[in-house]
CSV table of C-alpha atoms in Angstrom, one decimal:
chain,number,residue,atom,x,y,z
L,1,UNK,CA,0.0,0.0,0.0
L,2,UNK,CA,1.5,3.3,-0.9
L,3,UNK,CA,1.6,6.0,1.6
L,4,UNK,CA,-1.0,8.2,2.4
L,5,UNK,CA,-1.7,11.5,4.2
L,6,UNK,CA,-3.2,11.7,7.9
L,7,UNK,CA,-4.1,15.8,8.4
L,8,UNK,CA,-6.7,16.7,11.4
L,9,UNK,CA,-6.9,20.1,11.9
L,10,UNK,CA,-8.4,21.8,15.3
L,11,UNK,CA,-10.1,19.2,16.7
L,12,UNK,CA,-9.3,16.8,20.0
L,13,UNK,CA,-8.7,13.9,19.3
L,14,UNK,CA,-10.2,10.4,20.5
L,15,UNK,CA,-8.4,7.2,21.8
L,16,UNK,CA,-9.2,5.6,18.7
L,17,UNK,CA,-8.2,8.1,16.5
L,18,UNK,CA,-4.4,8.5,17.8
L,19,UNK,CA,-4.8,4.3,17.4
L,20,UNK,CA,-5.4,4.9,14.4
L,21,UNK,CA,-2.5,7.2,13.6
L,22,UNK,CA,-0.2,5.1,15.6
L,23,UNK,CA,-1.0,2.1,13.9
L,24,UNK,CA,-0.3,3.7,9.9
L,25,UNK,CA,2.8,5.0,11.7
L,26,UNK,CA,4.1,1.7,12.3
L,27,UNK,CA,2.8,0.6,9.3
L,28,UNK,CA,4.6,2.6,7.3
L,29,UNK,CA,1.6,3.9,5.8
L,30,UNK,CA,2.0,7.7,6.6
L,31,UNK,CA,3.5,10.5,4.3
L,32,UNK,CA,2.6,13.6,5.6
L,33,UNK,CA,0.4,14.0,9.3
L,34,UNK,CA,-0.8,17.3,10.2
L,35,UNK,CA,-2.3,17.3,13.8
L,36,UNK,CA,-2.4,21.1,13.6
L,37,UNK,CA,-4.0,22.7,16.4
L,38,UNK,CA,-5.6,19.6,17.6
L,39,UNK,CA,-5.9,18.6,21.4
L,40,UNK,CA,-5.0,15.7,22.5
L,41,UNK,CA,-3.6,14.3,26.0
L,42,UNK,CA,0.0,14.2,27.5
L,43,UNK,CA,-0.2,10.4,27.4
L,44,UNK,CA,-1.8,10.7,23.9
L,45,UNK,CA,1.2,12.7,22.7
L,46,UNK,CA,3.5,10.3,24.0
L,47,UNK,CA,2.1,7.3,22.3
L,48,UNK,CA,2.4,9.5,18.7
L,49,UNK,CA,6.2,10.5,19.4
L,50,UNK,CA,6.8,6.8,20.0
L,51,UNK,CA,5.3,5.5,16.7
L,52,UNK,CA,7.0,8.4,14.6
L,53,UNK,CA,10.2,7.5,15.8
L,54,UNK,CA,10.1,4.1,14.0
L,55,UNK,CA,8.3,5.6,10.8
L,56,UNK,CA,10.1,4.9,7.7
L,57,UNK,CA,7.8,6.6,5.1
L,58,UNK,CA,6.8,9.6,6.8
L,59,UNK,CA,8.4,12.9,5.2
L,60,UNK,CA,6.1,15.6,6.6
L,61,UNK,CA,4.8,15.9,10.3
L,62,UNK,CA,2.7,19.5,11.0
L,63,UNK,CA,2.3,20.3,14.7
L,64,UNK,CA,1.5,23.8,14.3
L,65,UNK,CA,-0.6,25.8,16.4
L,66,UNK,CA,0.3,24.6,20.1
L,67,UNK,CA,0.3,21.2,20.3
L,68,UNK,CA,3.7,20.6,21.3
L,69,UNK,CA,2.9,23.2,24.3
L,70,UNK,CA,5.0,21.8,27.4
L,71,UNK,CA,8.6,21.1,27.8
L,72,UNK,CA,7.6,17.1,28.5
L,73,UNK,CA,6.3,16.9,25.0
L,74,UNK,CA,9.5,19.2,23.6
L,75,UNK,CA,11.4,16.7,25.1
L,76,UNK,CA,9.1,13.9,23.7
L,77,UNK,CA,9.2,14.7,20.5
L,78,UNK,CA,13.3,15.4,20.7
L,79,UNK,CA,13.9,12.2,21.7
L,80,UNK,CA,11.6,10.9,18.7
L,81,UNK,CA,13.6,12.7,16.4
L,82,UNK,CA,16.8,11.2,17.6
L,83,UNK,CA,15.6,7.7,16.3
L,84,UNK,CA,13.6,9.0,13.0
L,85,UNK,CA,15.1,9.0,9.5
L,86,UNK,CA,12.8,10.1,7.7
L,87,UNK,CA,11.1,13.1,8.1
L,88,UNK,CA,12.1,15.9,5.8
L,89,UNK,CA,9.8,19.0,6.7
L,90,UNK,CA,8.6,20.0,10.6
L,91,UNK,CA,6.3,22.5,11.1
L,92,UNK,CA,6.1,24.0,14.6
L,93,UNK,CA,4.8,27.4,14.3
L,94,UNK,CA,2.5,28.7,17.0
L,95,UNK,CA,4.1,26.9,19.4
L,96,UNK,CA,5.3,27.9,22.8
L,97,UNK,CA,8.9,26.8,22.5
L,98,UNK,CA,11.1,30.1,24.1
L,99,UNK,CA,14.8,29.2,23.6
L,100,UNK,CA,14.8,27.0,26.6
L,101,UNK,CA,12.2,24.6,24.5
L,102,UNK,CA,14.3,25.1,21.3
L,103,UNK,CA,17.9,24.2,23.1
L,104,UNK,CA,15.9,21.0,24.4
L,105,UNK,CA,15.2,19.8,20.7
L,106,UNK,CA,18.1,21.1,18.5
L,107,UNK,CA,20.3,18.4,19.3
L,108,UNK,CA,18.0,16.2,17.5
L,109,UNK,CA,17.4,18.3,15.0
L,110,UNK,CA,21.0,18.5,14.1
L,111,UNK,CA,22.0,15.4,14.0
L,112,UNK,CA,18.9,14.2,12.0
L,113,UNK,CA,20.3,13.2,8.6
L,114,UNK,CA,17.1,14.0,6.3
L,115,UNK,CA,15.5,17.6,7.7
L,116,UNK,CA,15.4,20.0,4.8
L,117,UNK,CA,12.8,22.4,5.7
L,118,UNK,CA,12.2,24.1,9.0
L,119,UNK,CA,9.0,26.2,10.2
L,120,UNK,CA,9.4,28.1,13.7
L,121,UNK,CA,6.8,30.9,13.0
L,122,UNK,CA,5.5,32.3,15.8
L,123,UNK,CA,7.6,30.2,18.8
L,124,UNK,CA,8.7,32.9,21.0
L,125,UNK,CA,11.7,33.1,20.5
L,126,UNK,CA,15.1,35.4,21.0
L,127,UNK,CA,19.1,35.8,19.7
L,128,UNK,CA,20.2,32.5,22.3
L,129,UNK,CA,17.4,30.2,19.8
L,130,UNK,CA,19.0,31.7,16.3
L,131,UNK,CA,22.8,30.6,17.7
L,132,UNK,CA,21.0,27.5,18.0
L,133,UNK,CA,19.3,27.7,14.4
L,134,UNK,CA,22.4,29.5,12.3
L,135,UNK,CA,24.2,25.7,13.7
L,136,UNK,CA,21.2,23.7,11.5
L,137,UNK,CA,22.6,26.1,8.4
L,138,UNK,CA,25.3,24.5,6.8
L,139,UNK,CA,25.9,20.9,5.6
L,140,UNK,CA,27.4,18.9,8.0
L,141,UNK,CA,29.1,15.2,6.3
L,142,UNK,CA,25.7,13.1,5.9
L,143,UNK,CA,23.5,16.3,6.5
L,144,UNK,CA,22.6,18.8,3.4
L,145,UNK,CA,21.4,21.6,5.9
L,146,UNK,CA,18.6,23.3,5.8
L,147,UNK,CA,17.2,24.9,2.6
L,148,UNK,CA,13.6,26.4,4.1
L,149,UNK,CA,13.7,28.2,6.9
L,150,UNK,CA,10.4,30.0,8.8
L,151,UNK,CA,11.1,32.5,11.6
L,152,UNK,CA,8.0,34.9,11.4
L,153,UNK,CA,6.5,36.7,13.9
L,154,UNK,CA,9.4,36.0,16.5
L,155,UNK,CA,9.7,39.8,17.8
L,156,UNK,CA,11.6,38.9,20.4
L,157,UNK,CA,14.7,38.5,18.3
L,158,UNK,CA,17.0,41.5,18.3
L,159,UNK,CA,19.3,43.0,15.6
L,160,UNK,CA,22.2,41.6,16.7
L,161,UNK,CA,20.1,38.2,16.6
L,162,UNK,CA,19.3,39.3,12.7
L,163,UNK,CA,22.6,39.9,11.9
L,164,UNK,CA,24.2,36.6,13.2
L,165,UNK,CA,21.5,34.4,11.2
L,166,UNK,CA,22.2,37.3,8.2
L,167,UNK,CA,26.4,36.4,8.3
L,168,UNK,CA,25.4,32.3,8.4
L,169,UNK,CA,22.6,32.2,5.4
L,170,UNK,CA,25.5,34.3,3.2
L,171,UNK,CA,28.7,32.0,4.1
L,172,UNK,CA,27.7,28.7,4.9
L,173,UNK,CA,23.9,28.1,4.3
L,174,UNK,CA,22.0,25.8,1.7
L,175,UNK,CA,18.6,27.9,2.2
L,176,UNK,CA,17.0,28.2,-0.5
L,177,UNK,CA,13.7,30.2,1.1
L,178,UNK,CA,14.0,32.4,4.7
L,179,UNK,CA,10.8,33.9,5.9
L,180,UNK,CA,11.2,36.5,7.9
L,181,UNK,CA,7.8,38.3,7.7
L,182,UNK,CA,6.3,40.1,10.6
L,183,UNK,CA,9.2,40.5,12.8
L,184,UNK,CA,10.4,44.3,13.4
L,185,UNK,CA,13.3,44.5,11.3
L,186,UNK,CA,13.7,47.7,9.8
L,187,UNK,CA,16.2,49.2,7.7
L,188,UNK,CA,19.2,48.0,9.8
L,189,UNK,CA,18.2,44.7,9.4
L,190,UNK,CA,17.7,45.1,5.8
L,191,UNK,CA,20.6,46.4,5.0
L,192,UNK,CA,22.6,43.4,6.8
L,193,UNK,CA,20.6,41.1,4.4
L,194,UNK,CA,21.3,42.9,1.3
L,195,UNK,CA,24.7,41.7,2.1
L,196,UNK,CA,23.3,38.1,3.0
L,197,UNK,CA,21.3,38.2,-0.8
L,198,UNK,CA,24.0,39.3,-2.6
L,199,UNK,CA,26.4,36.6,-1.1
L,200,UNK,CA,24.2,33.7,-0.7
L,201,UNK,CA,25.1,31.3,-4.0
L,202,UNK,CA,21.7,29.2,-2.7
L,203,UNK,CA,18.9,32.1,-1.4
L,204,UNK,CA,15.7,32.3,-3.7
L,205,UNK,CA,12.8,33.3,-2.0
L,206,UNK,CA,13.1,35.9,0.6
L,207,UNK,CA,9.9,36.9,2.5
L,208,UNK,CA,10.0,40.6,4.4
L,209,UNK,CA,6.0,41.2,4.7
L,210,UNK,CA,5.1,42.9,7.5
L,211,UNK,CA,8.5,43.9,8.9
L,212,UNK,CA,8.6,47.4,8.6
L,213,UNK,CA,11.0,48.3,5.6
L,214,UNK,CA,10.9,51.4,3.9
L,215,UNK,CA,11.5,52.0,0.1
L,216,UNK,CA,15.2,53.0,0.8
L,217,UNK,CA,16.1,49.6,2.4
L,218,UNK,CA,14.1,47.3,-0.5
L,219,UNK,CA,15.8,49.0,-3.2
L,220,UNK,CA,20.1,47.6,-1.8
L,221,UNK,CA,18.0,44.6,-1.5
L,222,UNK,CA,16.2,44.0,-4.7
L,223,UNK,CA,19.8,45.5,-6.6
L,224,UNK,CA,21.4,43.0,-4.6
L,225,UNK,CA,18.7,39.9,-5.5
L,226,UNK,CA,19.4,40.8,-9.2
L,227,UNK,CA,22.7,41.2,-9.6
L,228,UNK,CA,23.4,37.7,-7.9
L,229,UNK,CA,20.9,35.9,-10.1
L,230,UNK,CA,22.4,37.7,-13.2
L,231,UNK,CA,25.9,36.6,-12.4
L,232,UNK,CA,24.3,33.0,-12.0
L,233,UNK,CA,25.3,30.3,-14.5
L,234,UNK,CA,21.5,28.8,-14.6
L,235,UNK,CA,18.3,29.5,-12.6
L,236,UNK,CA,15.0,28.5,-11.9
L,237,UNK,CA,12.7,28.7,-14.5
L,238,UNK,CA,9.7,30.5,-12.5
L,239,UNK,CA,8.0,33.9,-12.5
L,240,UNK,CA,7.9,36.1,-9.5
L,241,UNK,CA,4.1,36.3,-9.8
L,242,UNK,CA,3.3,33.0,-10.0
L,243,UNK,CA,5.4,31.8,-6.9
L,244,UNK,CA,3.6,34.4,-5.0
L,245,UNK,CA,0.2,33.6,-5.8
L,246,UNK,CA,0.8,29.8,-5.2
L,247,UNK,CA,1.7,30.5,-2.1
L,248,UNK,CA,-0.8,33.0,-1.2
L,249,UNK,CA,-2.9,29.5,-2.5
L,250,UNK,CA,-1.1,27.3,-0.1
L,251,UNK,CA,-2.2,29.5,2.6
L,252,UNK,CA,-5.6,29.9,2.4
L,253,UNK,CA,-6.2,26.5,1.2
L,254,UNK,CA,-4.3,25.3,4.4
L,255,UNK,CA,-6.5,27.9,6.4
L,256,UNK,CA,-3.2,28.6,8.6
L,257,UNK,CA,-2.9,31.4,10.8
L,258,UNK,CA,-0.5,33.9,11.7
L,259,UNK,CA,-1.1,36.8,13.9
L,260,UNK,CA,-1.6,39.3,11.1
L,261,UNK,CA,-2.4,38.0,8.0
L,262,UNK,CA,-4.1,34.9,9.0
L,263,UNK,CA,-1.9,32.7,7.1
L,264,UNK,CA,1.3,31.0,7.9
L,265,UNK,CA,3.8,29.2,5.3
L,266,UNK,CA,4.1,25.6,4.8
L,267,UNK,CA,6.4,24.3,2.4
L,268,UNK,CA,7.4,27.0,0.0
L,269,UNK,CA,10.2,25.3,-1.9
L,270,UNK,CA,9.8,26.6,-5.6
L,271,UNK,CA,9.9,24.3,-8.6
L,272,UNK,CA,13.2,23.6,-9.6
L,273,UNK,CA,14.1,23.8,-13.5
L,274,UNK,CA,16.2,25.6,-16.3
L,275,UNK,CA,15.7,28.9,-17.4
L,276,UNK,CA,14.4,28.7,-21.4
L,277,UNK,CA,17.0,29.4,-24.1
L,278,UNK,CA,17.4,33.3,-24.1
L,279,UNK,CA,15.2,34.3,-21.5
L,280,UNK,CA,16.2,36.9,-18.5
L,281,UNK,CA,17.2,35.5,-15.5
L,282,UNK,CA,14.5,35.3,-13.0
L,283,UNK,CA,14.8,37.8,-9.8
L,284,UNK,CA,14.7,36.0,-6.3
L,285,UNK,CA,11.6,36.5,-5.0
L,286,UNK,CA,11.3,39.4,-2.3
L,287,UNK,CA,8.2,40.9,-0.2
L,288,UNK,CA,7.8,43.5,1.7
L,289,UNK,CA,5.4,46.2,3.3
C-alpha cells in the first residue's frame, strides 16, 4: 500500500483516533500527518512520538498551532527525532517553544540526517534560539542543511540576533527560502541582508512582509537579489508572480494562521528547473510592506 496522508486540523482527538495514527505509523503507511491545532492528552502525545520515531515513510509531520505546548512533549518529540530518519519537513509554528524549548530539541534536530525544511513561526523566541538555528545552516558530512527556513513573527529576536542568522545564510547556508515576515526588522536589518542576498550562492525566495521596511532599504535589496541571479550560471525557470500567488494558494487552502495575516507558510520550496533558451534570469523573490 502506498503512503497516504493523515491531516486533522483543530479538533481533539479520541483514543481511537491516535490508534489509528499510531497504527499507519508503524505501518509505514503515513506521508505527511498534520495534527495542527488539535488537542489531545499528555499520554496521547507520547504514544504519537513513539510511533513516529520508527516511521520509515513519513516525510512531513505539521504540529503547528500549540500542540507541542510543554517542555515534557518538547522533550518527547526530541527524543523521537533522535531515532527518525525520515522526516524531511517540521512545522512547529504557533508553538510555545522560548529558547529553553528550542535548546531542548536542537540536538535532535541537528544530527537528523534527512530535515530540509524548517517552520518556527511564531515560537517565542530570542538571539540564544537563532545561535542555535544558524548551527542547522550549513551541511554537516551526511546532512545537506537546511534549505527552508520560517522565523515569522518571532519579535523577540533583536538586531544583533538578525545579523548573526544574516552572516550564516550568506557563508555557509543551503537555504533556499527564509521567511522572515512580521518581525520588526527595519532598515538595519535590511541592509545586513542585502549583504546576505547578494552573497548567498543558494537564497531564492526571501519573505519581508510585514517587517517594517521602507522603500530606501528594498531598493540595496532588490539591486542586490538581481545582480546575484544575473551573475548565475543557470536558474530557476519560474516567475515572481506565479510563486507568490501559489503561495498566497497554499495559505488559504491550508487555512493557517499567523497573527496578522491569517496565514502562515508551509512548504514554499519553488519548482526547480532551467531557465528557457534566451530568456532573463529570474529575480529572487522578495516581499515586503
Amino acid at each position: 500500500m502506498l503512503p497516504s496522508s493523515i491531516q486533522i486540523s483543530g479538533e481533539p482527538l479520541s483514543g481511537a483516533e491516535v490508534r489509528d495514527i499510531c497504527r499507519g505509523l508503524r505501518d509505514n503507511a503515513v506521508r505527511l500527518l498534520s495534527l495542527r491545532g488539535c488537542r489531545l492528552c499528555d499520554r496521547d502525545f507520547g504514544r504519537i512520538c513513539r510511533a513516529l520515531a520508527g516511521a520509515t515513510s513519513l516525510a512531513q509531520l505539521n504540529l503547528n498551532l500549540g500542540v507541542v505546548s510543554s517542555p515534557s512533549r518538547i522533550k518527547q518529540l526530541a527524543e523521537a527525532l533522535r531515532t527518525n530518519r525520515s522526516i524531511q519537513s517540521l512545522f512547529l509554528h504557533g508553538s510555545p517553544l522560548t529558547d529553553a524549548g528550542l535548546a531542548l530539541l536542537n540536538p535532535a534536530l541537528a544530527l537528523h540526517p534527512a530535515l530540509v525544511a524548517l517552520d518556527l513561526g511564531d515560537c517565542m523566541l530570542g538571539d540564544e534560539a537563532i545561535n542555535l538555528i544558524c548551527g542547522l545552516l550549513p551541511p554537516d558530512g551526511a546532512k545537506s542543511g537546511l534549505k527552508e527556513l520560517t522565523l515569522s513573527a518571532n519579535p523577540g529576536i533583536t538586531p544583533k540576533g538578525w545579523s548573526r542568522l544574516a552572516i550564516a545564510v550568506a557563508h555557509s547556508s543551503q537555504v533556499r527560502v527564509l521567511n522572515l515576515d512580521y518581525n520588526p526588522l527595519g532598515d538595519h536589518v535590511a541592509g545586513m541582508l542585502a549583504v546576505a542576498v547578494a552573497s548567498s550562492r543558494t537564497l531564492e525566495v526571501l519573505d519581508l512582509e510585514g517587517t517594517g521596511l521602507t522603500n530606501q532599504s528594498a531598493q540595496p535589496c532588490g539591486a542586490s537579489c538581481w545582480l546575484r541571479t544575473a551573475l548565475a550560471q543557470s536558474c530557476n525557470s519560474r516567475s515572481v508572480t506565479s510563486c507568490l500567488r501559489e503561495k498566497r494558494r497554499k495559505r488559504w487552502q491550508e487555512g493557517l494562521l499567523t497573527p496578522r495575516n491569517g496565514g502562515e507558510g508551509e512548504s514554499l520550496l519553488p519548482t526547480s528547473g532551467v531557465a528557457a533558451p534566451g530568456s532573463a534570469p529570474v529575480i529572487p523573490i522578495l516581499r515586503w510592506c
